[in-house]
Amino acid sequence: SRQLSEESLALHRKLGNKQGISNSLFTLALGAFEQGDYVAARRLSEESLALDRELGDKSSIANSLMNLGILARAQGDYVSARSLYEECLALKRGLGDEPGIANTLGNLGILAFSQGDYISARSLLEECIAVLRALGSRQPIAECLEGLAYVCLGEEAVRQAVVLLGAADGLRESIGAPLPPTEWEELDTKLAAARSALGEAAFDTAHQEGRAMSWKQAVELALRESQ
C-alpha cells in the first residue's frame, strides 16, 4: 500500500495536482498510523491538511482533522484531540455527512472514555451507533460496540461488556475486518481483566452469547441496556 501510494504521490507532484497530492498524503498518513509510526503520520496529515485548506475542500479538511485528532489521542494529548474532533464534527454536520458524523461522534466518545467521563462517552457512543444503525455500516458498528463495551467495563458492568465485545468480534469476523494491530494491546488488557472478574466459564459463556448475535441484535442490546 505504501509503495503504491508513494508512486501516486510522486506522479501527482510531477503533475502539480494539489488535490491528488493531498489524497495520496492522506492515504500514506493512514498507513503510517496503522503501523504505529506516529511521527510520519502527523507530518503527512499536517501537509495534507494545509493543502486542503488552501483548496477550500471542507470534506478533505474534516478528514485530515480527524486523522490528526486520532493521532493526538494516541499520544495522550486529549485537549488537542477534542479540539480537532469538534472542528471536524462541525464540518461534517455542515456537509450532512452522516457516516462522517457517526465516525466523529465515536471518536469523541472514546476520547471521553479515555478521560474517565463515562456519562459523556456513553451518550456520544449511543448517538453514534443510532446513526450507524440507520446506515447499516457494519465495521463502524463493531468499533462502536467495542467503545460501549469499554464504557461498561469502566462502570463495572463486566458481563454486558463481554457480550458486546463478543458481538463486535463476531461481526468483525463475518465481514473480514479484524481489529487493527495498534489496538490489540488495549483489547487484550481489557479482556484479561474481564476474564479475571467473571471467571473462565462465565466469561466464555458471555463472549459466545455476543458472537452468536446478528449486528442488529447487538445494536438493540447496546441501546436497550444503556437506557
mmCIF file of C-alpha atoms in Angstrom:
data_model
loop_
_atom_site.group_PDB
_atom_site.id
_atom_site.type_symbol
_atom_site.label_atom_id
_atom_site.label_comp_id
_atom_site.label_asym_id
_atom_site.label_seq_id
_atom_site.Cartn_x
_atom_site.Cartn_y
_atom_site.Cartn_z
ATOM 1 C CA SER A 1 0.000 0.000 0.000
ATOM 2 C CA ARG A 2 2.779 2.413 0.949
ATOM 3 C CA GLN A 3 4.732 1.700 -2.247
ATOM 4 C CA LEU A 4 1.683 2.340 -4.440
ATOM 5 C CA SER A 5 0.716 5.481 -2.527
ATOM 6 C CA GLU A 6 4.256 6.863 -2.779
ATOM 7 C CA GLU A 7 4.219 6.242 -6.535
ATOM 8 C CA SER A 8 0.868 8.012 -6.760
ATOM 9 C CA LEU A 9 2.206 10.943 -4.701
ATOM 10 C CA ALA A 10 5.253 11.314 -6.943
ATOM 11 C CA LEU A 11 3.078 11.404 -10.058
ATOM 12 C CA HIS A 12 0.692 13.969 -8.588
ATOM 13 C CA ARG A 13 3.632 16.170 -7.527
ATOM 14 C CA LYS A 14 5.024 15.976 -11.054
ATOM 15 C CA LEU A 15 1.623 16.980 -12.455
ATOM 16 C CA GLY A 16 1.150 19.747 -9.880
ATOM 17 C CA ASN A 17 -2.204 18.228 -8.909
ATOM 18 C CA LYS A 18 -2.749 19.565 -5.380
ATOM 19 C CA GLN A 19 -5.914 17.551 -4.749
ATOM 20 C CA GLY A 20 -4.174 14.374 -5.823
ATOM 21 C CA ILE A 21 -1.159 15.226 -3.664
ATOM 22 C CA SER A 22 -3.428 15.733 -0.668
ATOM 23 C CA ASN A 23 -5.270 12.467 -1.282
ATOM 24 C CA SER A 24 -2.017 10.499 -1.535
ATOM 25 C CA LEU A 25 -0.638 12.138 1.611
ATOM 26 C CA PHE A 26 -3.850 11.238 3.444
ATOM 27 C CA THR A 27 -3.575 7.589 2.410
ATOM 28 C CA LEU A 28 0.084 7.461 3.425
ATOM 29 C CA ALA A 29 -0.793 9.013 6.786
ATOM 30 C CA LEU A 30 -3.385 6.294 7.445
ATOM 31 C CA GLY A 31 -0.849 3.602 6.642
ATOM 32 C CA ALA A 32 1.785 5.163 8.878
ATOM 33 C CA PHE A 33 -0.685 5.347 11.753
ATOM 34 C CA GLU A 34 -1.723 1.701 11.360
ATOM 35 C CA GLN A 35 1.965 0.747 11.544
ATOM 36 C CA GLY A 36 2.449 2.836 14.690
ATOM 37 C CA ASP A 37 4.684 5.474 13.043
ATOM 38 C CA TYR A 38 3.002 8.492 14.631
ATOM 39 C CA VAL A 39 5.743 10.955 13.665
ATOM 40 C CA ALA A 40 5.333 10.219 9.959
ATOM 41 C CA ALA A 41 1.544 10.078 10.267
ATOM 42 C CA ARG A 42 1.433 13.557 11.837
ATOM 43 C CA ARG A 43 3.792 15.056 9.251
ATOM 44 C CA LEU A 44 1.817 13.601 6.352
ATOM 45 C CA SER A 45 -1.555 14.593 7.849
ATOM 46 C CA GLU A 46 -0.434 18.167 8.502
ATOM 47 C CA GLU A 47 0.852 18.544 4.948
ATOM 48 C CA SER A 48 -2.428 17.137 3.622
ATOM 49 C CA LEU A 49 -4.472 19.487 5.836
ATOM 50 C CA ALA A 50 -2.505 22.536 4.662
ATOM 51 C CA LEU A 51 -3.286 21.684 1.054
ATOM 52 C CA ASP A 52 -6.944 21.008 1.863
ATOM 53 C CA ARG A 53 -7.279 24.430 3.497
ATOM 54 C CA GLU A 54 -5.608 26.054 0.505
ATOM 55 C CA LEU A 55 -8.082 24.326 -1.806
ATOM 56 C CA GLY A 56 -11.071 25.054 0.452
ATOM 57 C CA ASP A 57 -12.121 21.392 0.352
ATOM 58 C CA LYS A 58 -14.251 21.087 3.507
ATOM 59 C CA SER A 59 -14.684 17.335 3.259
ATOM 60 C CA SER A 60 -10.947 16.724 2.969
ATOM 61 C CA ILE A 61 -10.230 19.284 5.698
ATOM 62 C CA ALA A 62 -12.550 17.371 8.027
ATOM 63 C CA ASN A 63 -10.886 14.047 7.205
ATOM 64 C CA SER A 64 -7.401 15.415 7.872
ATOM 65 C CA LEU A 65 -8.614 16.937 11.148
ATOM 66 C CA MET A 66 -9.933 13.512 12.100
ATOM 67 C CA ASN A 67 -6.561 11.909 11.344
ATOM 68 C CA LEU A 68 -4.770 14.468 13.487
ATOM 69 C CA GLY A 69 -7.304 14.033 16.298
ATOM 70 C CA ILE A 70 -6.779 10.275 16.348
ATOM 71 C CA LEU A 71 -3.024 10.829 16.453
ATOM 72 C CA ALA A 72 -3.308 13.341 19.282
ATOM 73 C CA ARG A 73 -5.409 10.909 21.338
ATOM 74 C CA ALA A 74 -2.979 8.052 20.682
ATOM 75 C CA GLN A 75 -0.172 10.256 22.004
ATOM 76 C CA GLY A 76 -2.148 11.297 25.077
ATOM 77 C CA ASP A 77 -2.836 14.892 24.002
ATOM 78 C CA TYR A 78 -6.548 14.840 24.833
ATOM 79 C CA VAL A 79 -7.045 18.624 24.743
ATOM 80 C CA SER A 80 -5.797 18.866 21.154
ATOM 81 C CA ALA A 81 -7.713 15.739 20.176
ATOM 82 C CA ARG A 82 -11.015 17.177 21.432
ATOM 83 C CA SER A 83 -10.460 20.469 19.605
ATOM 84 C CA LEU A 84 -9.627 18.681 16.349
ATOM 85 C CA TYR A 85 -12.608 16.315 16.640
ATOM 86 C CA GLU A 86 -15.035 19.146 17.413
ATOM 87 C CA GLU A 87 -13.862 21.184 14.408
ATOM 88 C CA CYS A 88 -14.230 18.043 12.287
ATOM 89 C CA LEU A 89 -17.742 17.346 13.635
ATOM 90 C CA ALA A 90 -18.909 20.887 12.848
ATOM 91 C CA LEU A 91 -17.734 20.479 9.258
ATOM 92 C CA LYS A 92 -19.306 17.032 8.920
ATOM 93 C CA ARG A 93 -22.641 18.308 10.237
ATOM 94 C CA GLY A 94 -22.496 21.250 7.837
ATOM 95 C CA LEU A 95 -21.880 18.870 4.950
ATOM 96 C CA GLY A 96 -24.635 16.477 6.043
ATOM 97 C CA ASP A 97 -22.088 13.657 6.014
ATOM 98 C CA GLU A 98 -23.856 11.026 8.139
ATOM 99 C CA PRO A 99 -21.039 8.423 8.086
ATOM 100 C CA GLY A 100 -18.570 11.169 8.942
ATOM 101 C CA ILE A 101 -20.788 12.456 11.749
ATOM 102 C CA ALA A 102 -21.012 8.950 13.212
ATOM 103 C CA ASN A 103 -17.252 8.435 12.949
ATOM 104 C CA THR A 104 -16.515 11.706 14.714
ATOM 105 C CA LEU A 105 -19.068 11.042 17.454
ATOM 106 C CA GLY A 106 -17.452 7.659 18.010
ATOM 107 C CA ASN A 107 -14.009 9.176 18.347
ATOM 108 C CA LEU A 108 -15.302 11.837 20.728
ATOM 109 C CA GLY A 109 -16.904 9.061 22.761
ATOM 110 C CA ILE A 110 -13.660 7.101 23.000
ATOM 111 C CA LEU A 111 -11.851 10.289 23.968
ATOM 112 C CA ALA A 112 -14.364 10.968 26.755
ATOM 113 C CA PHE A 113 -13.855 7.398 27.962
ATOM 114 C CA SER A 114 -10.084 7.916 27.998
ATOM 115 C CA GLN A 115 -10.651 10.945 30.235
ATOM 116 C CA GLY A 116 -12.852 8.942 32.631
ATOM 117 C CA ASP A 117 -16.063 10.747 31.626
ATOM 118 C CA TYR A 118 -18.262 7.669 31.221
ATOM 119 C CA ILE A 119 -21.537 9.604 31.070
ATOM 120 C CA SER A 120 -20.428 11.700 28.080
ATOM 121 C CA ALA A 121 -18.749 8.692 26.493
ATOM 122 C CA ARG A 122 -21.934 6.613 26.637
ATOM 123 C CA SER A 123 -24.082 9.464 25.300
ATOM 124 C CA LEU A 124 -21.762 10.105 22.348
ATOM 125 C CA LEU A 125 -21.401 6.417 21.502
ATOM 126 C CA GLU A 126 -25.155 5.856 21.713
ATOM 127 C CA GLU A 127 -25.729 8.725 19.272
ATOM 128 C CA CYS A 128 -23.025 7.252 17.055
ATOM 129 C CA ILE A 129 -24.487 3.747 16.992
ATOM 130 C CA ALA A 130 -28.007 5.079 16.334
ATOM 131 C CA VAL A 131 -26.716 6.834 13.207
ATOM 132 C CA LEU A 132 -24.803 3.733 12.150
ATOM 133 C CA ARG A 133 -27.856 1.513 12.590
ATOM 134 C CA ALA A 134 -29.755 3.651 10.081
ATOM 135 C CA LEU A 135 -26.823 3.454 7.669
ATOM 136 C CA GLY A 136 -26.192 -0.271 8.180
ATOM 137 C CA SER A 137 -22.443 0.397 8.396
ATOM 138 C CA ARG A 138 -21.176 -2.793 9.959
ATOM 139 C CA GLN A 139 -17.449 -2.178 10.531
ATOM 140 C CA PRO A 140 -18.063 1.143 12.314
ATOM 141 C CA ILE A 141 -20.786 -0.607 14.319
ATOM 142 C CA ALA A 142 -18.186 -3.125 15.507
ATOM 143 C CA GLU A 143 -15.934 -0.255 16.583
ATOM 144 C CA CYS A 144 -18.801 1.429 18.409
ATOM 145 C CA LEU A 145 -19.761 -1.802 20.186
ATOM 146 C CA GLU A 146 -16.164 -2.064 21.392
ATOM 147 C CA GLY A 147 -16.304 1.516 22.630
ATOM 148 C CA LEU A 148 -19.518 0.882 24.539
ATOM 149 C CA ALA A 149 -18.009 -2.304 25.974
ATOM 150 C CA TYR A 150 -15.080 -0.297 27.335
ATOM 151 C CA VAL A 151 -17.533 2.126 28.940
ATOM 152 C CA CYS A 152 -19.348 -0.834 30.529
ATOM 153 C CA LEU A 153 -16.048 -2.060 31.946
ATOM 154 C CA GLY A 154 -15.434 1.382 33.395
ATOM 155 C CA GLU A 155 -18.865 1.222 35.004
ATOM 156 C CA GLU A 156 -18.143 -2.336 36.265
ATOM 157 C CA ALA A 157 -20.919 -3.839 34.115
ATOM 158 C CA VAL A 158 -18.490 -6.607 33.199
ATOM 159 C CA ARG A 159 -20.822 -9.241 31.754
ATOM 160 C CA GLN A 160 -22.522 -6.717 29.481
ATOM 161 C CA ALA A 161 -19.090 -5.581 28.322
ATOM 162 C CA VAL A 162 -18.031 -9.119 27.426
ATOM 163 C CA VAL A 163 -21.251 -9.761 25.484
ATOM 164 C CA LEU A 164 -20.675 -6.578 23.479
ATOM 165 C CA LEU A 165 -17.038 -7.489 22.832
ATOM 166 C CA GLY A 166 -18.134 -10.923 21.672
ATOM 167 C CA ALA A 167 -20.673 -9.331 19.322
ATOM 168 C CA ALA A 168 -18.015 -6.997 17.932
ATOM 169 C CA ASP A 169 -15.617 -9.924 17.474
ATOM 170 C CA GLY A 170 -18.225 -11.962 15.618
ATOM 171 C CA LEU A 171 -19.186 -9.026 13.432
ATOM 172 C CA ARG A 172 -15.571 -8.291 12.534
ATOM 173 C CA GLU A 173 -15.026 -11.946 11.620
ATOM 174 C CA SER A 174 -18.161 -12.049 9.440
ATOM 175 C CA ILE A 175 -17.098 -9.030 7.367
ATOM 176 C CA GLY A 176 -13.350 -9.750 7.296
ATOM 177 C CA ALA A 177 -12.377 -6.600 9.210
ATOM 178 C CA PRO A 178 -10.028 -7.602 12.045
ATOM 179 C CA LEU A 179 -9.051 -5.200 14.797
ATOM 180 C CA PRO A 180 -6.074 -3.008 13.752
ATOM 181 C CA PRO A 181 -2.766 -4.110 15.328
ATOM 182 C CA THR A 182 -2.443 -0.743 17.104
ATOM 183 C CA GLU A 183 -5.499 -1.688 19.220
ATOM 184 C CA TRP A 184 -4.572 -5.273 20.103
ATOM 185 C CA GLU A 185 -2.770 -4.456 23.336
ATOM 186 C CA GLU A 186 -5.618 -2.378 24.751
ATOM 187 C CA LEU A 187 -8.209 -5.034 23.908
ATOM 188 C CA ASP A 188 -6.097 -7.868 25.328
ATOM 189 C CA THR A 189 -5.667 -5.956 28.593
ATOM 190 C CA LYS A 190 -9.406 -5.351 28.933
ATOM 191 C CA LEU A 191 -10.284 -8.950 28.034
ATOM 192 C CA ALA A 192 -7.858 -10.259 30.634
ATOM 193 C CA ALA A 193 -9.380 -8.016 33.314
ATOM 194 C CA ALA A 194 -12.907 -9.099 32.362
ATOM 195 C CA ARG A 195 -11.942 -12.785 32.374
ATOM 196 C CA SER A 196 -10.435 -12.374 35.838
ATOM 197 C CA ALA A 197 -13.558 -10.608 37.141
ATOM 198 C CA LEU A 198 -16.100 -13.075 35.730
ATOM 199 C CA GLY A 199 -14.176 -16.321 35.856
ATOM 200 C CA GLU A 200 -13.312 -18.520 32.888
ATOM 201 C CA ALA A 201 -16.682 -20.245 32.396
ATOM 202 C CA ALA A 202 -18.859 -17.144 32.779
ATOM 203 C CA PHE A 203 -16.552 -15.155 30.533
ATOM 204 C CA ASP A 204 -16.691 -17.765 27.760
ATOM 205 C CA THR A 205 -20.488 -18.032 28.008
ATOM 206 C CA ALA A 206 -20.964 -14.262 27.754
ATOM 207 C CA HIS A 207 -18.475 -13.925 24.900
ATOM 208 C CA GLN A 208 -20.098 -16.713 22.897
ATOM 209 C CA GLU A 209 -23.531 -15.193 23.540
ATOM 210 C CA GLY A 210 -22.322 -11.998 21.897
ATOM 211 C CA ARG A 211 -20.652 -13.784 18.994
ATOM 212 C CA ALA A 212 -23.930 -15.555 18.192
ATOM 213 C CA MET A 213 -25.818 -12.271 17.741
ATOM 214 C CA SER A 214 -26.539 -10.566 14.451
ATOM 215 C CA TRP A 215 -25.290 -6.998 14.227
ATOM 216 C CA LYS A 216 -28.854 -5.736 14.537
ATOM 217 C CA GLN A 217 -29.406 -7.741 17.721
ATOM 218 C CA ALA A 218 -26.140 -6.419 19.134
ATOM 219 C CA VAL A 219 -27.131 -2.821 18.404
ATOM 220 C CA GLU A 220 -30.531 -3.319 20.014
ATOM 221 C CA LEU A 221 -28.856 -4.832 23.070
ATOM 222 C CA ALA A 222 -26.382 -1.948 23.322
ATOM 223 C CA LEU A 223 -29.110 0.698 23.162
ATOM 224 C CA ARG A 224 -31.543 -1.204 25.395
ATOM 225 C CA GLU A 225 -29.005 -1.893 28.123
ATOM 226 C CA SER A 226 -27.961 1.743 28.219
ATOM 227 C CA GLN A 227 -31.464 3.018 28.964
#
